[in-house]
Short mmCIF file of C-alpha atoms in Angstrom, two decimals:
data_model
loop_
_atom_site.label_atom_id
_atom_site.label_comp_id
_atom_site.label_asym_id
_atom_site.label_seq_id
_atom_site.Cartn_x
_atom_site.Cartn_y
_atom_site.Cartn_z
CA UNK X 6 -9.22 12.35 -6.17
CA UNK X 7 -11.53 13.56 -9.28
CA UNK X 8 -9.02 13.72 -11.49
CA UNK X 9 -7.10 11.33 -13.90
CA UNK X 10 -3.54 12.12 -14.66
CA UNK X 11 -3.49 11.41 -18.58
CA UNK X 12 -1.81 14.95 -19.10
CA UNK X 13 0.93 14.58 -16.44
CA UNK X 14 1.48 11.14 -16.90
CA UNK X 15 5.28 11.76 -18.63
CA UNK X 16 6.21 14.79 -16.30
CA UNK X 17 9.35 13.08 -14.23
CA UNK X 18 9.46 9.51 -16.25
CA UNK X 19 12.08 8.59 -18.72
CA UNK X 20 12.16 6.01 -21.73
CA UNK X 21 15.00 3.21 -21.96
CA UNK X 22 16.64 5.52 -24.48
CA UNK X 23 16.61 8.83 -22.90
CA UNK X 24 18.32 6.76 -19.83
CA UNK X 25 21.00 5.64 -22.27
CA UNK X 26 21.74 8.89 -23.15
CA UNK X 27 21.51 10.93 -19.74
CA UNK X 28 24.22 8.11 -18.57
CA UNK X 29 26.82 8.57 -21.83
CA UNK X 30 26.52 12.46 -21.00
CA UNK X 31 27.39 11.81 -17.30
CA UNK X 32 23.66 13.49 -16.38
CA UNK X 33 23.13 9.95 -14.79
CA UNK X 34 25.46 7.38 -13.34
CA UNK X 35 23.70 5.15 -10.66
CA UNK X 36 20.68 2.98 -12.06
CA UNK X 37 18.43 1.72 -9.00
CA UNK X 38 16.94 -2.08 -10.03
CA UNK X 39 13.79 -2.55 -7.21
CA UNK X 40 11.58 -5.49 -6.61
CA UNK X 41 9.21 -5.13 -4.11
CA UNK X 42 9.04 -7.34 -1.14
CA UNK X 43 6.30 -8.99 0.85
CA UNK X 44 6.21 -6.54 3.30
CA UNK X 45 5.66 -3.94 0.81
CA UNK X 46 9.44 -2.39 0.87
CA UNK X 47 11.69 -1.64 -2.32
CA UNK X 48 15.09 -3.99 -2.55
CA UNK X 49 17.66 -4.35 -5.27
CA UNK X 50 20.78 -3.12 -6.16
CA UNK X 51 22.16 0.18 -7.32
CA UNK X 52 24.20 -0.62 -10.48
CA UNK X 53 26.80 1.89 -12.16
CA UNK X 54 25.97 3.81 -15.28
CA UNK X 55 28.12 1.72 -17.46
CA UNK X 56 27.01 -1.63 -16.16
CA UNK X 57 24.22 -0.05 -17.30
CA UNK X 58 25.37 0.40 -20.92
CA UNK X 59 27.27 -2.84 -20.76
CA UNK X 60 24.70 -5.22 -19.38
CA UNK X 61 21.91 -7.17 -21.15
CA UNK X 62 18.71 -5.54 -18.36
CA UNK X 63 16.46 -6.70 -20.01
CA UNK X 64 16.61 -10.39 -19.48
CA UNK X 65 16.74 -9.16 -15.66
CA UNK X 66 19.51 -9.12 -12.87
CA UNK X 67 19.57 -11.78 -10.51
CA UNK X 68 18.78 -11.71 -6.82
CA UNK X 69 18.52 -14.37 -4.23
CA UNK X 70 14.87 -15.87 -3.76
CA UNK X 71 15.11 -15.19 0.12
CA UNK X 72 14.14 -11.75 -0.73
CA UNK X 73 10.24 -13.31 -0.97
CA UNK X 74 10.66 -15.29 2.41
CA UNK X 75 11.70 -12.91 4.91
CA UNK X 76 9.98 -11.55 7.88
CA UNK X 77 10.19 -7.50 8.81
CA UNK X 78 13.54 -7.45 10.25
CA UNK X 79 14.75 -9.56 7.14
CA UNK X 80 15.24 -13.07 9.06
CA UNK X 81 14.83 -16.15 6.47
CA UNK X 82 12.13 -19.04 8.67
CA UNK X 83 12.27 -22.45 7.58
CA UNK X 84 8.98 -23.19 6.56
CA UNK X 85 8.31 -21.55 3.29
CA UNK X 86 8.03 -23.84 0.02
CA UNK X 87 9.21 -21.73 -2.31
CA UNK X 88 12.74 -20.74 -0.96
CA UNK X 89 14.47 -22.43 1.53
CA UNK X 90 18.06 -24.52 2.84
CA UNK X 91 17.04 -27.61 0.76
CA UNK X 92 16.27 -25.51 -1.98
CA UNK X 93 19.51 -23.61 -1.96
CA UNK X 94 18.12 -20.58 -1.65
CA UNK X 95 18.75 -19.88 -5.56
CA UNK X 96 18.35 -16.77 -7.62
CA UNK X 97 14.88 -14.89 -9.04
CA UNK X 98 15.35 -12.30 -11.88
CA UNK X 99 14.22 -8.84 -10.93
CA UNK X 100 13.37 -8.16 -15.18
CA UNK X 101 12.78 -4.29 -15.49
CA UNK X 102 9.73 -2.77 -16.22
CA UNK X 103 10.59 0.27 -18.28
CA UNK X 104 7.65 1.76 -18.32
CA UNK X 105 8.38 1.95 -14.78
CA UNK X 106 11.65 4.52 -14.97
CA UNK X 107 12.12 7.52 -13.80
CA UNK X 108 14.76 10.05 -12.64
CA UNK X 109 15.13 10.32 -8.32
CA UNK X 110 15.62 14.14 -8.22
CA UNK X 111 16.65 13.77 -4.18
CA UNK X 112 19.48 11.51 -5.26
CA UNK X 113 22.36 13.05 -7.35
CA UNK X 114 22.79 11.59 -10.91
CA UNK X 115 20.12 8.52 -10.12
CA UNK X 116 17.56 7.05 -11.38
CA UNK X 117 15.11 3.86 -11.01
CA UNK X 118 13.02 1.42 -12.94
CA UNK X 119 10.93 -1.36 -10.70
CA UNK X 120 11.35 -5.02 -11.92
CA UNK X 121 9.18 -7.97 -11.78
CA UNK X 122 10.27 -10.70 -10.36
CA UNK X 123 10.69 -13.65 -13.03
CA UNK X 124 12.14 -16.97 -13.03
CA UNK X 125 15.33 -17.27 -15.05
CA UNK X 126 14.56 -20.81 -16.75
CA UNK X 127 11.21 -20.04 -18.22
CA UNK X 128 11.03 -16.37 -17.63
CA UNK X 129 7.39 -16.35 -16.54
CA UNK X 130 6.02 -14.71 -13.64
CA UNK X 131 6.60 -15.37 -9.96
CA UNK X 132 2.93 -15.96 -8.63
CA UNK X 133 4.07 -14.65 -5.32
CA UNK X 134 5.81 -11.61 -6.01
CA UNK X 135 3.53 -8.96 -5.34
CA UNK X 136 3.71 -6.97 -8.44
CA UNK X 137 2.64 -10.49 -10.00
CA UNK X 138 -0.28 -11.26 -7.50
CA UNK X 139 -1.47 -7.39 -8.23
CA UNK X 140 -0.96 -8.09 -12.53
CA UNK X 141 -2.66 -11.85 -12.44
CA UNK X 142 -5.93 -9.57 -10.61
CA UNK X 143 -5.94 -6.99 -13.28
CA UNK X 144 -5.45 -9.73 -16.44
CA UNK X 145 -8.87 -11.17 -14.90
CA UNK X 146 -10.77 -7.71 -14.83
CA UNK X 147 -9.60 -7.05 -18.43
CA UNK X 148 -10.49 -10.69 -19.67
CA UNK X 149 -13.89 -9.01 -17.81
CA UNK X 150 -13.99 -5.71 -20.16
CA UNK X 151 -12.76 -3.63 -17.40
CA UNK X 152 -9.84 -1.03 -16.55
CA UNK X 153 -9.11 -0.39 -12.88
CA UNK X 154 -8.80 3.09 -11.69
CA UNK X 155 -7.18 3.17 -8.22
CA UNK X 156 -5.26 5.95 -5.99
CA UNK X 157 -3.99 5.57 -2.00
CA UNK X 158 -4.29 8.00 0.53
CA UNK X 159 -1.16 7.87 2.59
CA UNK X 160 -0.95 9.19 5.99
CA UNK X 161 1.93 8.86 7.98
CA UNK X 162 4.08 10.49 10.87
CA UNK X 163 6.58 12.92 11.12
CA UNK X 164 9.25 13.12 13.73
CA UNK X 165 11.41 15.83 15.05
CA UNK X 166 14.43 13.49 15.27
CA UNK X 167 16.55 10.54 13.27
CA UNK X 168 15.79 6.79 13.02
CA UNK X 169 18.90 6.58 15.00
CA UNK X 170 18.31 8.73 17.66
CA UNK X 171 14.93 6.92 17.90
CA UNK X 172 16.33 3.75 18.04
CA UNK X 173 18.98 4.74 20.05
CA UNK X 174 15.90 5.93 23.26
CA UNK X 175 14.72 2.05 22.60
CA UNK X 176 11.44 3.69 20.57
CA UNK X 177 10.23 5.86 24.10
CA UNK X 178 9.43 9.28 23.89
CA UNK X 179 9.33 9.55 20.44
CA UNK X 180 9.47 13.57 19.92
CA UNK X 181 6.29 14.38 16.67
CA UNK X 182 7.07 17.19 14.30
CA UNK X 183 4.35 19.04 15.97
CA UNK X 184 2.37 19.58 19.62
CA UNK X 185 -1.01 19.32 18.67
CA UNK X 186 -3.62 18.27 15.76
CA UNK X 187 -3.05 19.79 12.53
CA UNK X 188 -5.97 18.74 10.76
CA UNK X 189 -6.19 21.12 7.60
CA UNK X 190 -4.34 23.26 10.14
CA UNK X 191 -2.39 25.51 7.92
CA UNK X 192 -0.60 27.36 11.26
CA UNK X 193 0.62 23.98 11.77
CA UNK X 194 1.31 22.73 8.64
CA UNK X 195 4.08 25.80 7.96
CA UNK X 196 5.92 24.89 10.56
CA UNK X 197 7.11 21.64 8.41
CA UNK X 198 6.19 23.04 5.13
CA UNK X 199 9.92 23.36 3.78
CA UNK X 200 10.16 19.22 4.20
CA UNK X 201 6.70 18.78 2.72
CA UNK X 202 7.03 21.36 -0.26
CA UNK X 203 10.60 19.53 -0.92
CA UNK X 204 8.63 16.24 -1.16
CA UNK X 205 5.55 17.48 -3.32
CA UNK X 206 7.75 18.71 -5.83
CA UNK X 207 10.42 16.05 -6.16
CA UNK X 208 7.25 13.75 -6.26
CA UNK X 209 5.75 15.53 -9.22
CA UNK X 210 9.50 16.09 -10.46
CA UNK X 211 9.88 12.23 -10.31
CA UNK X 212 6.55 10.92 -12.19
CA UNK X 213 4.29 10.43 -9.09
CA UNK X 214 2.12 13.14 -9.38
CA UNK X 215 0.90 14.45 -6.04
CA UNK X 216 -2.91 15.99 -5.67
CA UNK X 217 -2.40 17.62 -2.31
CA UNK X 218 -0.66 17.88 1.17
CA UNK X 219 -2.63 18.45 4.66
CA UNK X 220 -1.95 18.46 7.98
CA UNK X 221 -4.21 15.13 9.64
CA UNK X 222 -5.96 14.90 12.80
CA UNK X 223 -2.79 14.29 15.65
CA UNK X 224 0.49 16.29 16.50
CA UNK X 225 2.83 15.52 13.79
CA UNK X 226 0.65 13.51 11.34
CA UNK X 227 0.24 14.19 7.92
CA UNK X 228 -1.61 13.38 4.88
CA UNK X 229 -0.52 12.67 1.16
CA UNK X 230 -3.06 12.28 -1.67
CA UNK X 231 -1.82 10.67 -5.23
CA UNK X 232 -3.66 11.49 -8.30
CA UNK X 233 -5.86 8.63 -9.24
CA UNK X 234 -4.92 6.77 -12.49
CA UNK X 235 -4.34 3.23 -13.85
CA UNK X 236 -4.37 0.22 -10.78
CA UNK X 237 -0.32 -0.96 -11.59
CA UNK X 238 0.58 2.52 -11.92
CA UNK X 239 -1.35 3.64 -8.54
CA UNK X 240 0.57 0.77 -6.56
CA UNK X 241 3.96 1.68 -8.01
CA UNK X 242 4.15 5.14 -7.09
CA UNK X 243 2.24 4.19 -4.00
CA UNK X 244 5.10 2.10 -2.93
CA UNK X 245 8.02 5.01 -4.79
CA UNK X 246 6.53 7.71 -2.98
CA UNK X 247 6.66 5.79 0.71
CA UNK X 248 10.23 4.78 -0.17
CA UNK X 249 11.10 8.39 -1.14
CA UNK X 250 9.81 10.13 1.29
CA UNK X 251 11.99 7.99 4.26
CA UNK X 252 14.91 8.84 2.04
CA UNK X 253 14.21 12.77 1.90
CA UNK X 254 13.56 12.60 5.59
CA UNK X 255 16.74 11.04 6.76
CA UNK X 256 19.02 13.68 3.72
CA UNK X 257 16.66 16.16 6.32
CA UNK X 258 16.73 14.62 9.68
CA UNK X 259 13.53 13.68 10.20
CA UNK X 260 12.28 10.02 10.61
CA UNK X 261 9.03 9.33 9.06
CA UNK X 262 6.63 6.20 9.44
CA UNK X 263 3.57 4.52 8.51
CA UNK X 264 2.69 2.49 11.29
CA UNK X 265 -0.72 1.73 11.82
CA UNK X 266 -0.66 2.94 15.16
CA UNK X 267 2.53 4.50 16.30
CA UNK X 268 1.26 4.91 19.46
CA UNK X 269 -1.82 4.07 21.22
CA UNK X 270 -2.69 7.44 22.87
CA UNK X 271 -2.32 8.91 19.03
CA UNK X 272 -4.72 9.06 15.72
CA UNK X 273 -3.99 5.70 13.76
CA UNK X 274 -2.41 6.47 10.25
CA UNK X 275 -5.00 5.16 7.24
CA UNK X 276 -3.79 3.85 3.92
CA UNK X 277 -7.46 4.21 1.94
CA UNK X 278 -7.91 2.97 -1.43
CA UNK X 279 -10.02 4.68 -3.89
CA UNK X 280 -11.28 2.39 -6.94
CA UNK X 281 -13.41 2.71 -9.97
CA UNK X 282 -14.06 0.34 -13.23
CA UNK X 283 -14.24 2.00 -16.46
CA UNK X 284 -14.37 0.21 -20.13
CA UNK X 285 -11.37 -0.29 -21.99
CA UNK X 286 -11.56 3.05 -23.45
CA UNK X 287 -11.26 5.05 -20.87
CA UNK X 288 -14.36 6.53 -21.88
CA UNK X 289 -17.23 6.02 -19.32
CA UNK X 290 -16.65 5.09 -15.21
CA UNK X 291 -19.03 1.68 -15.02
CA UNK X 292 -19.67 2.51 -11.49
CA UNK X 293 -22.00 5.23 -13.02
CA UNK X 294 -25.80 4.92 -13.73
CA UNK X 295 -27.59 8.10 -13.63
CA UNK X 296 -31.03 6.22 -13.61
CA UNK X 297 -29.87 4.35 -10.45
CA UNK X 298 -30.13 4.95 -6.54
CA UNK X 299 -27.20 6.77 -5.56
CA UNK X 300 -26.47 6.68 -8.99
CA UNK X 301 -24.68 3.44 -8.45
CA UNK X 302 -24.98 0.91 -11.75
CA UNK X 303 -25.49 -2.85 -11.12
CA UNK X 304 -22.11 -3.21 -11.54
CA UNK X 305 -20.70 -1.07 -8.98
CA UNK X 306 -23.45 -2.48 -6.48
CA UNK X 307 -22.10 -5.95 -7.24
CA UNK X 308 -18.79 -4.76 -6.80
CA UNK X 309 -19.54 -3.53 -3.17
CA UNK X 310 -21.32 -6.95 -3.07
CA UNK X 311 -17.95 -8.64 -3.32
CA UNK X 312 -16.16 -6.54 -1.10
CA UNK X 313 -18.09 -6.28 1.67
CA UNK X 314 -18.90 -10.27 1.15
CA UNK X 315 -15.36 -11.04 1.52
CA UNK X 316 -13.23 -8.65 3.41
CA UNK X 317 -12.88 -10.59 6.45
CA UNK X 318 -11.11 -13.67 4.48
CA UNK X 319 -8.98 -10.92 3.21
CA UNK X 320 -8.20 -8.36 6.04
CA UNK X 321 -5.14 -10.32 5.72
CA UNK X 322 -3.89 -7.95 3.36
CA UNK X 323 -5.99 -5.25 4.48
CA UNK X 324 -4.57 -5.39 8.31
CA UNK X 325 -1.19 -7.42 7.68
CA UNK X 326 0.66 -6.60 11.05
CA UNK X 327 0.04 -6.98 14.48
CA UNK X 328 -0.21 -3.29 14.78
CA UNK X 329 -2.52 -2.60 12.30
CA UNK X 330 -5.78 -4.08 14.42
CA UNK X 331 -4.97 -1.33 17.30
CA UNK X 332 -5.91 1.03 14.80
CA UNK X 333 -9.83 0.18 14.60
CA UNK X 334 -11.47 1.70 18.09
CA UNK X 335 -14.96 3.13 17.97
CA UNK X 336 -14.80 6.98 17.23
CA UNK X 337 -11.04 6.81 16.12
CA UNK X 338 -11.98 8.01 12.35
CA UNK X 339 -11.00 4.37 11.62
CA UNK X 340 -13.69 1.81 11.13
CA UNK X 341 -14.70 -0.95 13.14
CA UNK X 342 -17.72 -2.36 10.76
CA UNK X 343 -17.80 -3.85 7.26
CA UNK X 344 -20.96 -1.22 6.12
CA UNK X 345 -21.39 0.99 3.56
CA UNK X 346 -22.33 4.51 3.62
CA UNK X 347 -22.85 7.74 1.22
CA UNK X 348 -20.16 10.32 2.34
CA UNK X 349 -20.01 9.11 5.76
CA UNK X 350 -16.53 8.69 7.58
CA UNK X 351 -17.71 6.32 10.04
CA UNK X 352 -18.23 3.48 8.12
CA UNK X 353 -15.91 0.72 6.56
CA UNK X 354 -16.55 1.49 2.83
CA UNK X 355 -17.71 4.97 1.60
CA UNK X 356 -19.62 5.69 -1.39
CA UNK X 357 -17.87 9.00 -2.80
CA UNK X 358 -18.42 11.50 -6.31
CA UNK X 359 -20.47 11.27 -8.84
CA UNK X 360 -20.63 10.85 -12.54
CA UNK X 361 -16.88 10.02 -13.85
CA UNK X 362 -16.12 10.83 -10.49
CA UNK X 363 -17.98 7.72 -8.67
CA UNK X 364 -16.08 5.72 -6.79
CA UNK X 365 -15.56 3.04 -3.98
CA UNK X 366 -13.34 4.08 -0.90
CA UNK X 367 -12.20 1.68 1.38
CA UNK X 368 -11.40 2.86 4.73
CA UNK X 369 -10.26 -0.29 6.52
CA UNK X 370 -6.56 -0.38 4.76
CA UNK X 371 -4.05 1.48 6.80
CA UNK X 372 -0.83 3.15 5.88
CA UNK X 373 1.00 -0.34 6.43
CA UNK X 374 -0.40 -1.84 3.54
CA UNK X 375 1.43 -3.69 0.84
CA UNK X 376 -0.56 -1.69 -1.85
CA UNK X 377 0.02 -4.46 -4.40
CA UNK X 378 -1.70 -7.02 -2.10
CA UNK X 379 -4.28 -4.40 -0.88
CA UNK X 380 -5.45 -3.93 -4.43
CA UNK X 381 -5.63 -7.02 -5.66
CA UNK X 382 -7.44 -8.22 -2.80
CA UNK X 383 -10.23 -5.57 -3.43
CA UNK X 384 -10.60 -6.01 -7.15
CA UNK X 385 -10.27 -10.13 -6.90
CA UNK X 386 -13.21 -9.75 -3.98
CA UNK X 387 -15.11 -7.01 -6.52
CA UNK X 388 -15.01 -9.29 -9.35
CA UNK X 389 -15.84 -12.47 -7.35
CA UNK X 390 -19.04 -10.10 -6.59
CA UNK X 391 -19.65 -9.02 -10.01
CA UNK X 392 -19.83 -12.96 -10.88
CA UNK X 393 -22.10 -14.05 -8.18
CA UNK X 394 -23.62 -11.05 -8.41
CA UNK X 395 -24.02 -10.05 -5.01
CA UNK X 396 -25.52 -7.76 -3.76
CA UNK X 397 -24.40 -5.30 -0.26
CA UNK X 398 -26.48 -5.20 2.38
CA UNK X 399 -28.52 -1.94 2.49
CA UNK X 400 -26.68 1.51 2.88
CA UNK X 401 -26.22 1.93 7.28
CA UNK X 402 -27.02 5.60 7.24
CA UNK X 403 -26.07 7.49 10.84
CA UNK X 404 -23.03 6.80 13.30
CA UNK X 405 -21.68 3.29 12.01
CA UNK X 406 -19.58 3.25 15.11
CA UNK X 407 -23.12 2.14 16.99
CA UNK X 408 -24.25 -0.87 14.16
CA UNK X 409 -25.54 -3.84 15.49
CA UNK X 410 -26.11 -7.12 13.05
CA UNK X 411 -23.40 -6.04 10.74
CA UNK X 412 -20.12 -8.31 10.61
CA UNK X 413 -16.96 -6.17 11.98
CA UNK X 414 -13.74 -5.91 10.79
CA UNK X 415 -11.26 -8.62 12.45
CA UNK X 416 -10.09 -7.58 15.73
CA UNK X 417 -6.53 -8.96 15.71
CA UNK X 418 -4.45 -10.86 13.37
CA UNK X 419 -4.65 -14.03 14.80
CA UNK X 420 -8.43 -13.44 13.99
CA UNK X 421 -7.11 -12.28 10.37
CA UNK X 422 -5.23 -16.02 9.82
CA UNK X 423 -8.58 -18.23 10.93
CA UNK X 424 -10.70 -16.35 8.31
CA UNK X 425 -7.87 -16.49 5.64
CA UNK X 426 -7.13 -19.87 6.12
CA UNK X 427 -10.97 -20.98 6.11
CA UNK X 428 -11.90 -19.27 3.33
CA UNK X 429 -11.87 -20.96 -0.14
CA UNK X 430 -12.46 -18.13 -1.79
CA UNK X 431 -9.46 -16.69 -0.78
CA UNK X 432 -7.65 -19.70 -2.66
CA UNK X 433 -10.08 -19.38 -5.56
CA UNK X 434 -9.05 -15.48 -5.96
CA UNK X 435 -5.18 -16.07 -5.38
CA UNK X 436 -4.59 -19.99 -6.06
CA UNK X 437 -2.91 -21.98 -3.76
CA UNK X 438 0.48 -21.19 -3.25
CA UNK X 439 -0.23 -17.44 -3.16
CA UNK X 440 -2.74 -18.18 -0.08
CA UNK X 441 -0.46 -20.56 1.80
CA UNK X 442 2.36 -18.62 1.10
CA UNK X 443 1.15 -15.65 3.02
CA UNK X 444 -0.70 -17.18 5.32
CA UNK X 445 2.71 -18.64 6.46
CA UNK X 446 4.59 -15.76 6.86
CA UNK X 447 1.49 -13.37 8.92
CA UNK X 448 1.56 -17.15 11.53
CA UNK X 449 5.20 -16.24 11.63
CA UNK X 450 4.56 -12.79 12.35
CA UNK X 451 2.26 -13.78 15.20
CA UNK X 452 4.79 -16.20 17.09
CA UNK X 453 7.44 -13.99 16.69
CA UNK X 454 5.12 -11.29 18.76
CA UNK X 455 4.27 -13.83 21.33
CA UNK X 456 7.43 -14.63 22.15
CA UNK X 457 8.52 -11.49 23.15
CA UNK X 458 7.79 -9.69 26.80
CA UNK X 459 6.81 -6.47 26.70
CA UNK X 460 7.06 -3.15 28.56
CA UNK X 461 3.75 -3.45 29.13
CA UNK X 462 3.49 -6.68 30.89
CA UNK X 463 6.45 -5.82 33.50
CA UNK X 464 4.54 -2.89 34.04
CA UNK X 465 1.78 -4.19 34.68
CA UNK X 466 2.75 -7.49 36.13
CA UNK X 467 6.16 -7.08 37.79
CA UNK X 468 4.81 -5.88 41.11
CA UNK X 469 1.35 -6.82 41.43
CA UNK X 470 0.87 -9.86 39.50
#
């Protein structure tokens, strides 16, 4: 993740114009519209080439608010202000983003732009809509002098069967493409390699550039690294390349997922975030002093300040399911404390690079992250730290796993919701609506687990308790 992608950056993406004509020579003829949902997924509609031609896109195309409100299994609770029965449940526009479009070369004659979600009287913004939450973050760090440079590191699993099929067993003895850990395991890593060659090239093929593919540290795991560029770029393909990927697995027969924790015997599946700060040029990375200890400038340290300050009232959208928290165990290559550290895999946030390369990693995020909310929960803690200027405790050097006097990371999401809802900074970075608004739907989450008996318990309790 050294590298910027300024000479790939057009490989795979198409202009408004070249889409016109690719659909009037028949090279095209489905046009996929996607907003992207709380939960991090793409939704919209697929419209036909000559709707396409025909139809005014860039005032929008209308879809029904509920898309905002919805829990994982795409249920609409009373409860939320924005959309609702009294309300009517009325209509959002999803207005492209063109800069956004680019041809889908695993799906024939298609292509697909990703919209912001707008209101149709006044054409403004949604402040909930991810893509919105993640812009309103970036407007402040510009207003600041700074350009964000993010990437994700996606890990995720690989199985030897369908969605179906998995369904079908009632999610027990899920069969992994693999039978043992394939970190950088290149023995391993051939046995899947036609599926994951397939998807590094129609990546690159489709405008989301792809650094490198490993094998990661279970049986059937794998790991995914995007080439770092702008922070709105990095989320969108972050968010094309999950959706893509499910879709080349199922043309292949293989279902693929990014649960935190798939299962509790296996490695959890991390979702890191990589950031820098650079001036508006481009020019020089403002996380570098070369006078400075670990060559980290004030700014960068204040940064870290920020982050470290306020992750807890944000794991939120660091951690957002009740699975994520059974990915952080001591010694599980997933952290447990909010430290810093040079190079050093143990700890929460890890200093990595040098000169333009310098950079912040955060290892809490898993793979289930909504990379929109991720991101603009880091850079709206980072700047909150560059204005205070705070500064991070001192570097914890050694196994992090064994800290003592260091606050941890949240150990469950009900412990997620007391620090988001207690925190006033949290409505300072993301206004009022925003905060409530999620901190509605992850209570919803939690009830909706509680209600519900599981395996476990009549295991455990059917006989003996």
């Amino acid at each position: 993740m050294n590298q910027t992608d300024t000479e790939v950056r057009a490989k795979g993406m198409m202009t408004k114009r070249e889409l016109e004509e690719a659909v009037r020579e028949g090279r095209i003829d489905t046009v996929v519209v996607a907003i992207i949902d709380m939960q991090g997924r793409l939704m919209g509609k697929r419209l036909t080439g000559d709707y396409f031609l025909q139809g005014d896109l860039d005032h929008g195309t209308h879809f029904c608010n509920y898309l905002l409100g919805t829990d994982m299994e795409m249920n609409t609770p009373p409860g939320f202000r924005e959309m609702n029965w009294e309300g009517g449940y009325g209509d959002w526009l999803a207005r492209p983003d063109w800069s956004t479009l680019r041809r889908i070369p695993w799906l024939d004659k298609t292509a697909m732009v990703l919209a912001d979600v707008v209101s149709e009287a006044t054409g403004e913004l949604i402040d909930i809509a991810p893509r919105s939450i993640l812009k309103k973050q970036l407007k402040k760090a510009r207003d600041r002098g700074f350009h964000i440079m993010m990437a994700s590191e996606l890990e995720f699993y690989t199985m030897e069967e369908t969605y179906e099929s998995i369904h079908d067993k009632g999610y027990e003895r899920i069969l992994t493409a693999g039978r043992y850990n394939e970190d950088y395991n290149l023995l391993q890593g051939t046995r899947n390699e036609p599926l994951y060659r397939k998807v590094r090239q129609y990546m690159t093929e489709s405008g989301i550039p792809v650094e490198s593919s490993k094998g990661e540290a279970c049986a059937g795991q794998h790991e995914v690294n995007l080439v770092y560029t702008d922070a709105l770029s990095s989320a969108d393909r972050h968010v094309s390349f999950k959706h893509g990927l499910k879709e080349i697995g199922i043309q292949e027969g293989y279902a693929i997922t990014f649960m935190a924790k798939p299962d509790h015997r296996w490695t959890g599946s991390s979702g890191h975030i990589h950031i820098s700060l650079w001036d508006p040029d481009l020019k020089n990375n403002l996380f570098y002093d070369p006078a400075a200890k670990h060559h980290m400038s004030e700014t960068m340290r204040h940064f870290l300040g920020g982050v470290m300050k306020y992750t807890r009232d944000l794991t939120l959208w660091f951690a957002p399911n009740i699975n994520s928290y059974k990915r952080f165990a001591p010694e599980s290559w997933a952290p447990v404390h909010i430290v810093w550290s040079r190079d050093n895999r143990s700890a929460g946030i890890r200093i990595v690079g040098d000169k333009k390369g310098l950079r912040i990693e955060n290892r809490i995020t898993g793979a289930d992250i909504n990379p929109y909310l991720a991101y603009a929960a880091m850079i709206g803690a980072g700047l909150e730290g560059i204005e205070q200027r705070i500064e991070p405790e001192a570097e914890r050097k050694g196994n992090a796993y064994e800290v003592k006097g260091s606050p941890s990371i949240p150990g469950s999401l009900y412990e997620a919701i007391a620090y988001w809802e207690g925190s006033d900074t949290v409505k300072k970075i993301l206004g009022e609506d925003v905060a409530y608004h999620y901190g509605y739907a992850a209570k919803l989450e939690q009830q909706a687990y509680d209600a519900v008996v599981t395996t476990w318990e009549r295991a455990r309790y059917f006989e003996q308790g």
